[in-house]
Amino acid sequence: MKTLLFLLEKEFRQIFRNSSIIRIIFVMPIIQLIVLPIAADYEVKNVNIAVVDHDHSSYSRQLVQKIIGSGYFRLVENTDSYKKALKSVEQNDSDVIIEIPAHFERTLIKENEAKLLLAINAVNGTKGNMGGAYLSSIIKDFNQDVRTDWVTFPRMNPMPLLDIVPRFWYNTRMNYQLFMVPGILVILVTMVGSFLTALNIVKEKEVGTIEQINVTPIKKHHFILGKLIPFWVLGLIVTAIGLTVSRVVFGIVPVGSLLVIFGFTAIFLLAVLGLGLLMSNFSDTQQQAMFFAFFMIMVFVLMGGLYTSIDGMPEWAKIMTKFNPVAYFIDVMRLVVIKGSGIYEIRNHIFAILSFAIVFNGLAIWTYKKQV
Amino acid sequence: MENKEIVIQAQGLTKRFGDFIATNAITFEVYKGEIFGFLGANGAGKTTAMKILIGISKPSGGEAKVAGFDVYSETEDIKKNIGYMSQKFSLYEDLTIRENIRFFGGIYGLDRKTIKEKTDVLLKTLGFEAEADKLVSSLPLGWRQKLSFSIAILHNPKIVFLDEPTGGVDPVTRRQFWDLIYEASNRGVTIFVTTHYMDEAEYCNRVSIMVDGKIEALDTPQNLKKQFHADSMDEVFHQLARKAKRSE
């Protein structure tokens, strides 16, 4: 026990003396949490649109205005030549072309029907897709307006209109930040837990101080605890900072209990710290450890449901995510922060993470050798 | 050296790495309180042998006891009774002198009061009082080596292992370093030291010279010089080392 105190004292001294670690731990999370959720969301804004208007009627102008007025589009080209519009797509200036044919207004009034051409640049798939979808719904809306203008006496409405109004639960306004912020916080905690621990231990290997430690009668579990506890504490501090930032900057107040969040984070940290330790046992240089950790984090993040929904993944990928601790944590964060789930609802997650913690730490202690 | 209490005993100690035999059945004894020089060219197998003796490497064959404990099964007991100073400087550079002493004292199980007393004595002996709160990284090499040694014997080990402790250190500091070694030896600490400086070999009570994984000579410097009809240990070493087939 006394040995452990000496170890902890030393680790904390070293950590707080190292200004780059302090920056990583305290400044990076704040910046990342502020920047990433705002930049990395799915909401597509600023879709560049080129309008080819052959009609120049009041309707065509109304339609264009409606599109621009939606706030999702930016008019980059208003021309009467399709060629010119296509060119702007080729130069990557526009994402979508809408072509309004000549006599658009006249045909619409006379024949109650008119055709529009939408051409979508699918190089940036998401943007094109979303842009196209927005555009269709705006046109549909415009269609409604026109109908109500003309079918003024709907004594007997020939077309019963069924309108579907979606109602979103838990995140009523489909706020992307509410969705992203808890997830990004998870990544940060994972980084602190695995990266920093692995690098810290491997650095001692590189410098040679670990050899000095290995010739002392220090107990294996003391050494390991001495390494894990400081980063466990730091991980919880990062979580606290993260939750504060998301509250102050994004106004996100967890619906569920903070106690559940911190409790789960504490267990999760045990798992990733064990993983960091395990990685350090298999790397001799910081370079190797970095590469190792980077690879793991990439897979964890991309397969963790932060950006792409796990439900939408193929079956084999879904099975893979069962072995991804980050996926559980992201899920729990969203459940607790957005939906307000309690311990009972996340009990399966807790068991899973506990198992990870036991397996990773068990392997780490087993493979750690006080030998060369 | 009349009452010879054996503190290190090696019997056919061997370490193989695949086909390569780094340490080939070496047999020797080290007595309490002596300064035992463990010599050999680079790659002769000194460091490998030393790593077995300090309990961080398992031998492939043979027997050895250090401070009465077995190198196979009682490595943690060995570690309690020895001090070690490696080739590579291995104190924490981002801690101060005082913090390093405190940390190593602490993990050897000294209590806080003892550590404090020992720190004061140590700083005074080395004349480091003014630098006590400076980071170790700011110290010149010679100072660091003296500090490493002092920390290695802080917990009063029975034996201290020194792996090329004076590499790259200037002659004056080297002399001071050996004064520290003598002082510890006078207090009954056994010194097991490797070196490439033949003048240092002359300071040892007994010297062994390893060539290609085997101990080719082992005796007092005087006797070795007689045996090889040489004027200095340097000449003795050259005669033996010339036979070496392997190099690093």
Coordinates of C-alpha atoms in Angstrom, one line a residue:
Chain A
M1 CA 0.0 0.0 0.0
K2 CA 2.8 2.4 0.9
T3 CA 4.6 1.5 -2.3
L4 CA 1.5 2.3 -4.2
L5 CA 1.4 5.8 -2.7
F6 CA 5.0 6.4 -3.7
L7 CA 4.2 5.3 -7.2
L8 CA 1.1 7.5 -7.4
E9 CA 3.0 10.5 -6.1
K10 CA 5.6 10.0 -8.8
E11 CA 3.1 9.5 -11.6
F12 CA 1.1 12.6 -10.7
R13 CA 4.2 14.7 -10.4
Q14 CA 5.4 13.6 -13.8
I15 CA 2.0 14.1 -15.4
F16 CA 1.5 17.6 -14.1
R17 CA 5.1 18.5 -14.9
N18 CA 4.6 17.6 -18.6
S19 CA 2.9 20.5 -20.2
S20 CA 2.0 18.7 -23.4
I21 CA 0.0 16.1 -21.4
I22 CA -1.8 18.8 -19.6
R23 CA -2.7 20.4 -22.9
I24 CA -3.9 17.1 -24.3
I25 CA -6.0 16.4 -21.3
F26 CA -7.5 19.8 -20.6
V27 CA -7.4 21.9 -23.7
M28 CA -7.9 19.4 -26.5
P29 CA -11.2 18.1 -25.2
I30 CA -12.6 21.5 -24.9
I31 CA -11.6 22.5 -28.5
Q32 CA -12.6 19.2 -30.0
L33 CA -16.0 19.3 -28.2
I34 CA -16.6 22.8 -29.4
V35 CA -15.4 22.3 -33.0
L36 CA -16.3 18.8 -34.0
P37 CA -20.1 18.7 -33.2
I38 CA -20.6 21.9 -35.1
A39 CA -18.6 20.8 -38.1
A40 CA -19.2 17.1 -38.2
D41 CA -23.0 16.7 -38.5
Y42 CA -25.2 15.3 -41.2
E43 CA -27.3 18.3 -41.7
V44 CA -26.5 19.4 -45.2
K45 CA -26.5 23.1 -45.6
N46 CA -25.1 25.3 -48.4
V47 CA -26.0 22.9 -51.2
N48 CA -24.9 24.9 -54.2
I49 CA -27.7 25.0 -56.8
A50 CA -27.6 26.1 -60.4
V51 CA -31.0 27.2 -61.8
V52 CA -31.7 26.9 -65.5
D53 CA -34.8 29.0 -66.0
H54 CA -36.2 28.9 -69.5
D55 CA -39.6 30.2 -68.4
H56 CA -38.9 33.5 -66.5
S57 CA -42.5 33.5 -65.3
S58 CA -43.8 34.5 -61.9
Y59 CA -44.2 30.9 -61.0
S60 CA -40.7 29.9 -61.9
R61 CA -39.4 32.9 -59.9
Q62 CA -41.6 31.9 -56.9
L63 CA -40.2 28.4 -57.0
V64 CA -36.6 29.6 -57.1
Q65 CA -37.3 31.9 -54.2
K66 CA -38.9 29.2 -52.2
I67 CA -35.8 27.0 -52.8
I68 CA -33.3 29.7 -51.8
G69 CA -35.6 30.8 -48.9
S70 CA -35.4 27.3 -47.4
G71 CA -31.9 28.1 -46.1
Y72 CA -30.4 24.9 -47.4
F73 CA -29.4 26.1 -50.8
R74 CA -27.1 28.7 -52.2
L75 CA -27.8 30.0 -55.7
V76 CA -24.5 29.9 -57.6
E77 CA -25.8 30.1 -61.1
N78 CA -29.0 31.4 -62.6
T79 CA -28.8 30.9 -66.3
D80 CA -31.0 29.9 -69.2
S81 CA -28.5 27.4 -70.6
Y82 CA -28.3 23.9 -69.3
K83 CA -24.8 23.6 -70.7
K84 CA -23.6 26.4 -68.6
A85 CA -25.1 24.9 -65.5
L86 CA -23.5 21.5 -66.3
K87 CA -20.2 23.2 -66.6
S88 CA -20.5 24.7 -63.1
V89 CA -21.2 21.2 -61.9
E90 CA -18.1 19.9 -63.6
Q91 CA -16.1 22.7 -62.0
N92 CA -17.5 21.5 -58.7
D93 CA -19.2 24.9 -58.2
S94 CA -22.7 23.4 -58.0
D95 CA -24.2 20.3 -56.5
V96 CA -27.6 20.3 -58.0
I97 CA -29.2 21.6 -61.2
I98 CA -32.8 22.4 -61.5
E99 CA -34.1 23.0 -65.0
I100 CA -37.4 24.8 -65.4
P101 CA -38.7 24.3 -68.9
A102 CA -40.1 27.0 -71.1
H103 CA -43.9 27.6 -70.7
F104 CA -43.7 26.0 -67.2
E105 CA -46.3 28.4 -65.8
R106 CA -48.6 28.0 -68.8
T107 CA -48.5 24.2 -68.9
L108 CA -49.0 24.1 -65.2
I109 CA -52.1 26.2 -65.3
K110 CA -53.5 24.7 -68.4
E111 CA -52.7 21.1 -68.0
N112 CA -52.5 21.0 -64.3
E113 CA -49.2 19.4 -64.7
A114 CA -45.6 20.4 -65.5
K115 CA -42.2 18.8 -65.6
L116 CA -39.0 19.8 -63.9
L117 CA -35.6 18.4 -64.3
L118 CA -33.4 17.8 -61.3
A119 CA -29.7 16.8 -62.0
I120 CA -27.7 15.9 -58.9
N121 CA -23.9 15.7 -58.6
A122 CA -23.3 12.6 -56.7
V123 CA -19.5 12.9 -56.2
N124 CA -20.3 14.0 -52.7
G125 CA -22.9 11.4 -52.1
T126 CA -24.4 12.6 -48.9
K127 CA -24.6 16.2 -50.0
G128 CA -26.2 15.2 -53.3
N129 CA -28.6 12.8 -51.7
M130 CA -29.7 15.2 -49.0
G131 CA -29.8 18.1 -51.4
G132 CA -32.0 16.1 -53.8
A133 CA -34.3 15.1 -51.0
Y134 CA -34.7 18.6 -49.7
L135 CA -35.4 19.9 -53.2
S136 CA -38.1 17.3 -53.8
S137 CA -39.8 18.1 -50.7
I138 CA -39.7 21.9 -51.4
I139 CA -41.1 21.2 -54.9
K140 CA -43.8 19.1 -53.3
D141 CA -44.6 21.9 -51.0
F142 CA -44.7 24.3 -53.9
N143 CA -47.0 22.0 -55.6
Q144 CA -49.4 22.2 -52.7
D145 CA -49.3 26.0 -52.8
V146 CA -50.2 26.0 -56.5
R147 CA -53.0 23.6 -55.9
T148 CA -54.5 25.7 -53.1
D149 CA -54.2 28.7 -55.4
W150 CA -56.1 27.1 -58.2
V151 CA -58.5 24.7 -56.7
T152 CA -60.2 27.4 -54.8
F153 CA -63.5 25.6 -54.4
P154 CA -62.8 22.3 -53.0
R155 CA -66.4 21.3 -52.7
M156 CA -65.4 17.8 -53.4
N157 CA -61.7 17.4 -53.1
P158 CA -60.8 15.1 -55.9
M159 CA -57.6 14.1 -54.2
P160 CA -57.8 13.4 -50.5
L161 CA -54.6 14.6 -49.0
L162 CA -52.8 12.4 -46.5
D163 CA -50.2 14.3 -44.8
I164 CA -47.7 12.5 -42.7
V165 CA -46.3 14.6 -39.9
P166 CA -43.4 12.9 -38.2
R167 CA -43.0 13.4 -34.5
F168 CA -39.5 12.8 -33.1
W169 CA -39.2 11.5 -29.6
Y170 CA -36.4 12.3 -27.1
N171 CA -34.6 14.6 -29.5
T172 CA -37.7 16.5 -30.7
R173 CA -35.9 19.0 -32.9
M174 CA -33.5 16.4 -34.4
N175 CA -30.7 18.3 -32.9
Y176 CA -27.5 16.8 -34.3
Q177 CA -25.4 18.3 -31.5
L178 CA -27.4 16.5 -28.9
F179 CA -26.6 13.3 -30.8
M180 CA -23.0 14.0 -31.5
V181 CA -21.6 15.6 -28.4
P182 CA -22.0 12.6 -26.0
G183 CA -20.4 10.4 -28.7
I184 CA -17.4 12.6 -29.1
L185 CA -17.0 12.8 -25.4
V186 CA -16.7 9.0 -25.5
I187 CA -13.9 9.1 -28.0
L188 CA -12.0 11.6 -25.9
V189 CA -12.3 9.5 -22.8
T190 CA -11.2 6.4 -24.8
M191 CA -8.1 8.3 -26.1
V192 CA -7.1 9.4 -22.7
G193 CA -7.5 6.0 -21.3
S194 CA -5.8 3.9 -23.9
F195 CA -3.4 6.3 -25.7
L196 CA -1.9 8.0 -22.7
T197 CA -1.5 4.9 -20.6
A198 CA 0.1 3.0 -23.4
L199 CA 2.5 5.8 -24.2
N200 CA 3.3 6.5 -20.6
I201 CA 4.5 2.9 -20.0
V202 CA 6.2 2.5 -23.3
K203 CA 8.1 5.7 -22.7
E204 CA 9.5 4.1 -19.5
K205 CA 10.6 1.2 -21.6
E206 CA 12.3 3.5 -24.2
V207 CA 14.1 5.6 -21.6
G208 CA 15.1 2.5 -19.7
T209 CA 13.6 3.5 -16.3
I210 CA 11.4 0.4 -16.4
E211 CA 14.5 -1.8 -16.1
Q212 CA 15.4 0.1 -12.9
I213 CA 11.8 -0.6 -11.7
N214 CA 12.1 -4.2 -12.6
V215 CA 15.1 -4.8 -10.5
T216 CA 13.3 -3.4 -7.4
P217 CA 11.1 -5.7 -5.3
I218 CA 8.1 -3.8 -6.4
K219 CA 5.0 -6.0 -6.9
K220 CA 3.5 -6.4 -10.3
H221 CA 0.1 -5.3 -9.3
H222 CA 1.4 -2.2 -7.5
F223 CA 3.2 -1.1 -10.6
I224 CA 0.2 -1.6 -12.7
L225 CA -2.2 0.1 -10.3
G226 CA 0.3 2.9 -10.0
K227 CA 0.0 3.4 -13.8
L228 CA -3.7 2.9 -14.0
I229 CA -5.1 5.0 -11.2
P230 CA -3.7 8.4 -12.4
F231 CA -5.2 7.9 -15.9
W232 CA -8.4 6.7 -14.4
V233 CA -8.7 9.9 -12.5
L234 CA -7.7 11.9 -15.5
G235 CA -10.4 10.2 -17.6
L236 CA -13.0 11.1 -15.1
I237 CA -11.8 14.7 -15.1
V238 CA -12.0 14.8 -18.9
T239 CA -15.6 13.5 -18.6
A240 CA -16.4 16.2 -16.1
I241 CA -14.9 18.9 -18.4
G242 CA -16.7 17.5 -21.4
L243 CA -20.0 17.5 -19.7
T244 CA -19.4 21.0 -18.6
V245 CA -18.5 22.1 -22.1
S246 CA -21.5 20.5 -23.6
R247 CA -23.7 22.2 -21.1
V248 CA -22.2 25.6 -21.4
V249 CA -21.7 25.6 -25.1
F250 CA -24.5 23.5 -26.4
G251 CA -26.9 23.7 -23.5
I252 CA -27.0 19.9 -23.3
V253 CA -28.3 18.9 -19.9
P254 CA -28.3 15.1 -19.4
V255 CA -31.9 13.9 -18.9
G256 CA -30.6 10.9 -16.9
S257 CA -28.5 10.9 -13.8
L258 CA -24.9 12.2 -13.7
L259 CA -24.2 9.5 -11.2
V260 CA -25.1 6.9 -13.9
I261 CA -22.8 8.6 -16.4
F262 CA -19.9 8.8 -14.1
G263 CA -20.4 5.3 -12.7
F264 CA -20.4 3.9 -16.2
T265 CA -17.5 6.0 -17.3
A266 CA -15.5 4.7 -14.3
I267 CA -16.1 1.1 -15.4
F268 CA -15.5 1.9 -19.0
L269 CA -12.2 3.6 -18.1
L270 CA -11.1 0.4 -16.4
A271 CA -11.6 -1.5 -19.6
V272 CA -9.7 1.0 -21.9
L273 CA -6.9 1.4 -19.4
G274 CA -6.5 -2.4 -19.4
L275 CA -6.4 -2.2 -23.2
G276 CA -3.8 0.5 -23.0
L277 CA -1.7 -1.6 -20.7
L278 CA -2.1 -4.6 -22.9
M279 CA -0.9 -2.6 -25.9
S280 CA 2.1 -1.4 -24.0
N281 CA 3.1 -4.9 -23.2
F282 CA 3.4 -5.6 -26.9
S283 CA 5.2 -2.5 -28.0
D284 CA 8.8 -1.6 -27.3
T285 CA 8.7 1.9 -28.7
Q286 CA 6.3 4.8 -28.5
Q287 CA 6.0 4.7 -32.2
Q288 CA 4.7 1.1 -32.2
A289 CA 2.3 2.0 -29.4
M290 CA 1.0 5.0 -31.2
F291 CA 0.4 3.0 -34.4
F292 CA -1.3 0.2 -32.4
A293 CA -3.5 2.6 -30.5
F294 CA -4.4 4.6 -33.6
F295 CA -5.5 1.5 -35.5
M296 CA -7.6 0.3 -32.6
I297 CA -9.3 3.7 -32.1
M298 CA -10.0 4.0 -35.8
V299 CA -11.9 0.7 -35.8
F300 CA -13.5 1.5 -32.5
V301 CA -14.8 4.8 -33.7
L302 CA -15.9 3.9 -37.2
M303 CA -17.5 0.7 -35.9
G304 CA -18.9 2.3 -32.8
G305 CA -22.0 3.9 -34.1
L306 CA -20.8 7.5 -33.7
Y307 CA -21.2 8.5 -37.3
T308 CA -23.0 5.6 -38.8
S309 CA -25.8 3.8 -37.1
I310 CA -25.0 0.2 -36.0
D311 CA -28.6 -0.8 -36.9
G312 CA -27.8 0.0 -40.5
M313 CA -24.7 -2.2 -40.6
P314 CA -24.6 -5.7 -42.2
E315 CA -25.0 -8.6 -39.8
W316 CA -21.3 -9.5 -39.6
A317 CA -20.5 -5.9 -38.7
K318 CA -23.2 -5.9 -36.0
I319 CA -21.5 -8.9 -34.5
M320 CA -18.2 -7.1 -34.6
T321 CA -19.6 -4.2 -32.7
K322 CA -20.5 -6.5 -29.9
F323 CA -16.7 -6.7 -29.2
N324 CA -16.3 -3.0 -29.3
P325 CA -16.4 -1.3 -25.9
V326 CA -16.6 2.1 -27.4
A327 CA -19.9 1.1 -29.1
Y328 CA -21.4 0.3 -25.7
F329 CA -20.3 3.6 -24.2
I330 CA -21.6 5.7 -27.0
D331 CA -24.9 3.9 -26.7
V332 CA -25.0 4.4 -23.0
M333 CA -24.1 8.1 -23.2
R334 CA -26.9 8.7 -25.7
L335 CA -29.4 6.7 -23.7
V336 CA -28.6 8.5 -20.5
V337 CA -28.0 12.0 -21.9
I338 CA -30.9 12.1 -24.4
K339 CA -33.4 9.5 -23.2
G340 CA -32.7 9.5 -19.4
S341 CA -32.1 5.8 -19.0
G342 CA -31.3 4.5 -15.6
I343 CA -29.0 1.7 -14.3
Y344 CA -31.7 -0.9 -14.9
E345 CA -32.1 0.0 -18.6
I346 CA -28.3 -0.1 -19.3
R347 CA -27.6 -3.2 -17.2
N348 CA -26.6 -5.3 -20.2
H349 CA -24.1 -2.6 -21.2
I350 CA -22.7 -2.6 -17.7
F351 CA -22.2 -6.3 -17.7
A352 CA -20.5 -6.2 -21.1
I353 CA -18.1 -3.4 -20.1
L354 CA -17.3 -5.2 -16.8
S355 CA -16.4 -8.3 -18.8
F356 CA -14.2 -6.2 -21.1
A357 CA -12.5 -4.7 -18.0
I358 CA -11.8 -8.1 -16.5
V359 CA -10.6 -9.6 -19.7
F360 CA -8.3 -6.7 -20.8
N361 CA -6.8 -6.2 -17.3
G362 CA -6.4 -9.9 -16.8
L363 CA -4.6 -10.3 -20.1
A364 CA -2.5 -7.2 -19.3
I365 CA -1.4 -8.5 -15.9
W366 CA -0.8 -11.9 -17.3
T367 CA 1.4 -10.7 -20.1
Y368 CA 3.3 -8.0 -18.1
K369 CA 6.6 -9.4 -17.2
K370 CA 9.2 -8.0 -14.8
Q371 CA 11.8 -9.6 -17.1
V372 CA 13.6 -8.8 -20.3
Chain B
M1 CA 39.4 -11.9 2.5
E2 CA 40.1 -14.6 5.0
N3 CA 36.6 -15.3 6.2
K4 CA 35.1 -15.8 2.8
E5 CA 31.3 -15.6 2.9
I6 CA 30.0 -16.3 -0.5
V7 CA 27.3 -13.9 -1.8
I8 CA 27.1 -14.8 -5.4
Q9 CA 27.6 -18.4 -6.6
A10 CA 27.3 -19.4 -10.3
Q11 CA 27.6 -23.0 -11.4
G12 CA 27.6 -23.6 -15.2
L13 CA 25.3 -20.7 -15.7
T14 CA 24.1 -20.6 -19.3
K15 CA 21.9 -18.4 -21.5
R16 CA 20.9 -19.3 -25.0
F17 CA 19.1 -17.1 -27.5
G18 CA 18.1 -19.7 -30.1
D19 CA 21.4 -21.1 -31.5
F20 CA 23.4 -18.3 -30.0
I21 CA 25.0 -19.0 -26.6
A22 CA 25.4 -15.6 -24.9
T23 CA 26.7 -17.0 -21.6
N24 CA 28.3 -20.4 -21.8
A25 CA 28.4 -22.3 -18.6
I26 CA 30.2 -19.8 -16.4
T27 CA 31.2 -20.7 -12.9
F28 CA 32.4 -18.3 -10.3
E29 CA 32.0 -17.1 -6.7
V30 CA 31.9 -13.6 -5.3
Y31 CA 32.7 -13.0 -1.6
K32 CA 31.1 -10.6 0.7
G33 CA 32.5 -7.1 0.7
E34 CA 34.8 -7.6 -2.3
I35 CA 34.9 -5.5 -5.4
F36 CA 34.5 -8.0 -8.2
G37 CA 35.4 -6.8 -11.7
F38 CA 33.4 -8.5 -14.4
L39 CA 35.3 -7.8 -17.6
G40 CA 35.0 -8.6 -21.3
A41 CA 34.8 -7.1 -24.7
N42 CA 31.5 -5.9 -26.1
G43 CA 29.3 -8.9 -26.8
A44 CA 31.2 -11.2 -24.6
G45 CA 28.1 -11.9 -22.6
K46 CA 28.6 -9.7 -19.5
T47 CA 25.3 -7.9 -19.5
T48 CA 23.4 -11.1 -20.2
A49 CA 25.0 -12.8 -17.2
M50 CA 24.3 -9.7 -15.1
K51 CA 20.7 -9.7 -16.1
I52 CA 20.3 -13.2 -14.8
L53 CA 22.0 -12.4 -11.6
I54 CA 19.7 -9.4 -10.9
G55 CA 16.6 -11.5 -11.6
I56 CA 15.3 -10.0 -14.7
S57 CA 16.3 -12.8 -17.1
K58 CA 15.9 -16.5 -16.7
P59 CA 18.9 -18.7 -17.3
S60 CA 18.7 -21.5 -19.9
G61 CA 20.8 -23.8 -17.7
G62 CA 23.1 -24.0 -14.7
E63 CA 22.7 -22.9 -11.2
A64 CA 23.2 -19.6 -9.5
K65 CA 22.4 -18.1 -6.1
V66 CA 22.5 -14.4 -5.3
A67 CA 22.5 -13.3 -1.7
G68 CA 21.4 -16.9 -0.9
F69 CA 18.5 -16.9 -3.3
D70 CA 17.9 -18.9 -6.4
V71 CA 17.9 -17.1 -9.8
Y72 CA 15.1 -19.3 -11.1
S73 CA 12.6 -19.2 -8.3
E74 CA 13.4 -16.5 -5.9
T75 CA 14.1 -13.5 -8.1
E76 CA 11.9 -11.2 -6.0
D77 CA 13.9 -12.0 -2.9
I78 CA 17.1 -11.3 -4.8
K79 CA 15.7 -7.9 -5.8
K80 CA 15.2 -7.0 -2.2
N81 CA 18.8 -7.6 -1.5
I82 CA 20.5 -6.0 -4.4
G83 CA 21.0 -2.6 -5.9
Y84 CA 21.5 -2.1 -9.6
M85 CA 22.8 0.7 -11.8
S86 CA 22.4 0.1 -15.5
Q87 CA 24.5 1.2 -18.5
K88 CA 21.7 3.5 -19.5
F89 CA 21.0 6.3 -17.2
S90 CA 17.7 5.3 -15.5
L91 CA 16.6 7.8 -13.0
Y92 CA 13.6 9.9 -13.8
E93 CA 14.8 13.0 -15.7
D94 CA 11.6 14.8 -15.1
L95 CA 11.9 14.5 -11.3
T96 CA 14.2 16.4 -9.1
I97 CA 17.1 14.8 -7.2
R98 CA 15.1 14.8 -4.1
E99 CA 12.1 13.3 -5.7
N100 CA 14.1 10.5 -7.3
I101 CA 15.7 9.6 -3.9
R102 CA 12.3 9.7 -2.3
F103 CA 10.7 7.5 -5.0
F104 CA 13.3 4.8 -5.0
G105 CA 13.6 4.9 -1.3
G106 CA 9.8 4.5 -1.1
I107 CA 9.6 1.5 -3.5
Y108 CA 12.3 -0.3 -1.5
G109 CA 10.1 0.0 1.5
L110 CA 11.9 2.7 3.5
D111 CA 9.6 4.8 5.6
R112 CA 9.3 8.6 5.1
K113 CA 11.4 9.5 8.1
T114 CA 14.3 7.3 7.0
I115 CA 14.1 8.6 3.5
K116 CA 14.3 12.1 4.7
E117 CA 17.3 11.4 6.9
K118 CA 19.0 9.4 4.1
T119 CA 18.3 12.2 1.6
D120 CA 20.0 14.8 3.8
V121 CA 23.1 12.6 4.3
L122 CA 23.3 11.7 0.6
L123 CA 23.0 15.2 -0.6
K124 CA 25.7 16.3 1.8
T125 CA 28.1 13.5 0.9
L126 CA 27.7 14.3 -2.8
G127 CA 27.7 18.0 -2.2
F128 CA 24.4 18.3 -4.1
E129 CA 22.5 20.3 -1.5
A130 CA 22.1 23.3 -3.7
E131 CA 20.8 21.2 -6.6
A132 CA 18.4 19.1 -4.6
D133 CA 15.3 20.6 -6.2
K134 CA 16.6 20.7 -9.7
L135 CA 15.4 18.3 -12.3
V136 CA 17.8 15.5 -12.9
S137 CA 17.8 16.2 -16.6
S138 CA 19.7 19.4 -15.9
L139 CA 22.6 17.6 -14.2
P140 CA 25.9 16.8 -16.0
L141 CA 26.6 13.1 -16.7
G142 CA 29.2 12.6 -14.0
W143 CA 26.8 14.0 -11.4
R144 CA 24.0 11.8 -12.6
Q145 CA 26.2 8.7 -12.3
K146 CA 27.2 9.5 -8.8
L147 CA 23.6 10.1 -7.9
S148 CA 22.5 6.8 -9.6
F149 CA 25.1 4.9 -7.6
S150 CA 24.0 6.5 -4.3
I151 CA 20.4 5.7 -5.0
A152 CA 21.3 2.1 -5.9
I153 CA 22.8 1.6 -2.4
L154 CA 20.2 3.7 -0.6
H155 CA 18.4 0.7 0.8
N156 CA 21.6 -0.9 2.1
P157 CA 21.7 -3.8 -0.3
K158 CA 24.0 -6.7 0.2
I159 CA 25.3 -6.5 -3.3
V160 CA 25.3 -3.8 -5.8
F161 CA 25.5 -4.5 -9.6
L162 CA 27.1 -1.8 -11.7
D163 CA 26.9 -2.1 -15.4
E164 CA 29.6 0.1 -17.0
P165 CA 28.9 2.9 -14.5
T166 CA 31.6 5.2 -15.6
G167 CA 31.1 5.1 -19.4
G168 CA 31.7 8.5 -20.9
V169 CA 32.6 10.1 -17.5
D170 CA 35.8 12.3 -17.2
P171 CA 38.8 11.0 -15.3
V172 CA 38.3 13.3 -12.2
T173 CA 34.7 12.3 -11.8
R174 CA 35.7 8.7 -12.4
R175 CA 38.1 8.9 -9.5
Q176 CA 35.4 10.4 -7.3
F177 CA 33.0 7.6 -8.4
W178 CA 35.5 5.0 -7.3
D179 CA 35.8 6.7 -4.0
L180 CA 32.1 6.1 -3.5
I181 CA 32.5 2.5 -4.5
Y182 CA 35.4 2.0 -2.0
E183 CA 33.3 3.6 0.7
A184 CA 30.4 1.3 0.1
S185 CA 32.8 -1.7 0.0
N186 CA 34.3 -0.7 3.3
R187 CA 30.8 -0.8 4.8
G188 CA 30.5 -4.4 3.7
V189 CA 28.5 -3.9 0.4
T190 CA 29.7 -6.3 -2.3
I191 CA 30.4 -4.6 -5.6
F192 CA 29.9 -6.4 -8.9
V193 CA 31.1 -4.1 -11.6
T194 CA 31.6 -4.3 -15.3
T195 CA 33.9 -1.8 -17.0
H196 CA 35.9 -1.2 -20.1
Y197 CA 38.5 0.9 -18.3
M198 CA 41.5 -1.2 -17.4
D199 CA 42.7 1.2 -14.8
E200 CA 39.5 0.6 -13.0
A201 CA 40.1 -3.2 -13.3
E202 CA 43.3 -2.6 -11.2
Y203 CA 41.1 -1.2 -8.4
C204 CA 39.1 -4.4 -8.1
N205 CA 39.9 -7.1 -5.5
R206 CA 39.3 -9.8 -8.1
V207 CA 38.6 -9.7 -11.8
S208 CA 37.1 -12.2 -14.2
I209 CA 37.5 -11.8 -17.9
M210 CA 34.9 -13.1 -20.3
V211 CA 35.6 -14.1 -23.9
D212 CA 32.9 -15.3 -26.2
G213 CA 30.5 -16.2 -23.4
K214 CA 33.1 -18.0 -21.2
I215 CA 35.2 -16.9 -18.3
E216 CA 38.8 -17.2 -19.5
A217 CA 40.5 -15.8 -16.4
L218 CA 39.6 -15.1 -12.8
D219 CA 41.9 -13.9 -10.1
T220 CA 43.3 -10.9 -8.4
P221 CA 44.8 -8.3 -10.8
Q222 CA 48.3 -9.1 -9.4
N223 CA 48.0 -12.8 -10.0
L224 CA 46.5 -12.3 -13.5
K225 CA 49.4 -10.0 -14.5
K226 CA 51.8 -12.7 -13.2
Q227 CA 50.0 -15.4 -15.0
F228 CA 50.0 -13.6 -18.3
H229 CA 53.5 -12.1 -17.9
A230 CA 52.0 -8.6 -18.3
D231 CA 52.7 -5.3 -16.8
S232 CA 49.1 -4.1 -16.7
M233 CA 45.6 -5.3 -16.8
D234 CA 45.3 -3.7 -20.1
E235 CA 47.9 -6.1 -21.5
V236 CA 46.2 -9.1 -19.9
F237 CA 42.9 -8.0 -21.4
H238 CA 44.4 -7.6 -24.9
Q239 CA 46.0 -11.1 -24.7
L240 CA 42.6 -12.7 -23.9
A241 CA 40.4 -10.5 -26.0
R242 CA 42.4 -11.2 -29.1
K243 CA 41.1 -14.8 -29.1
A244 CA 37.6 -13.6 -29.3
K245 CA 35.8 -14.7 -32.5
R246 CA 32.5 -12.9 -32.1
S247 CA 32.0 -9.3 -31.9
E248 CA 28.9 -7.1 -31.6

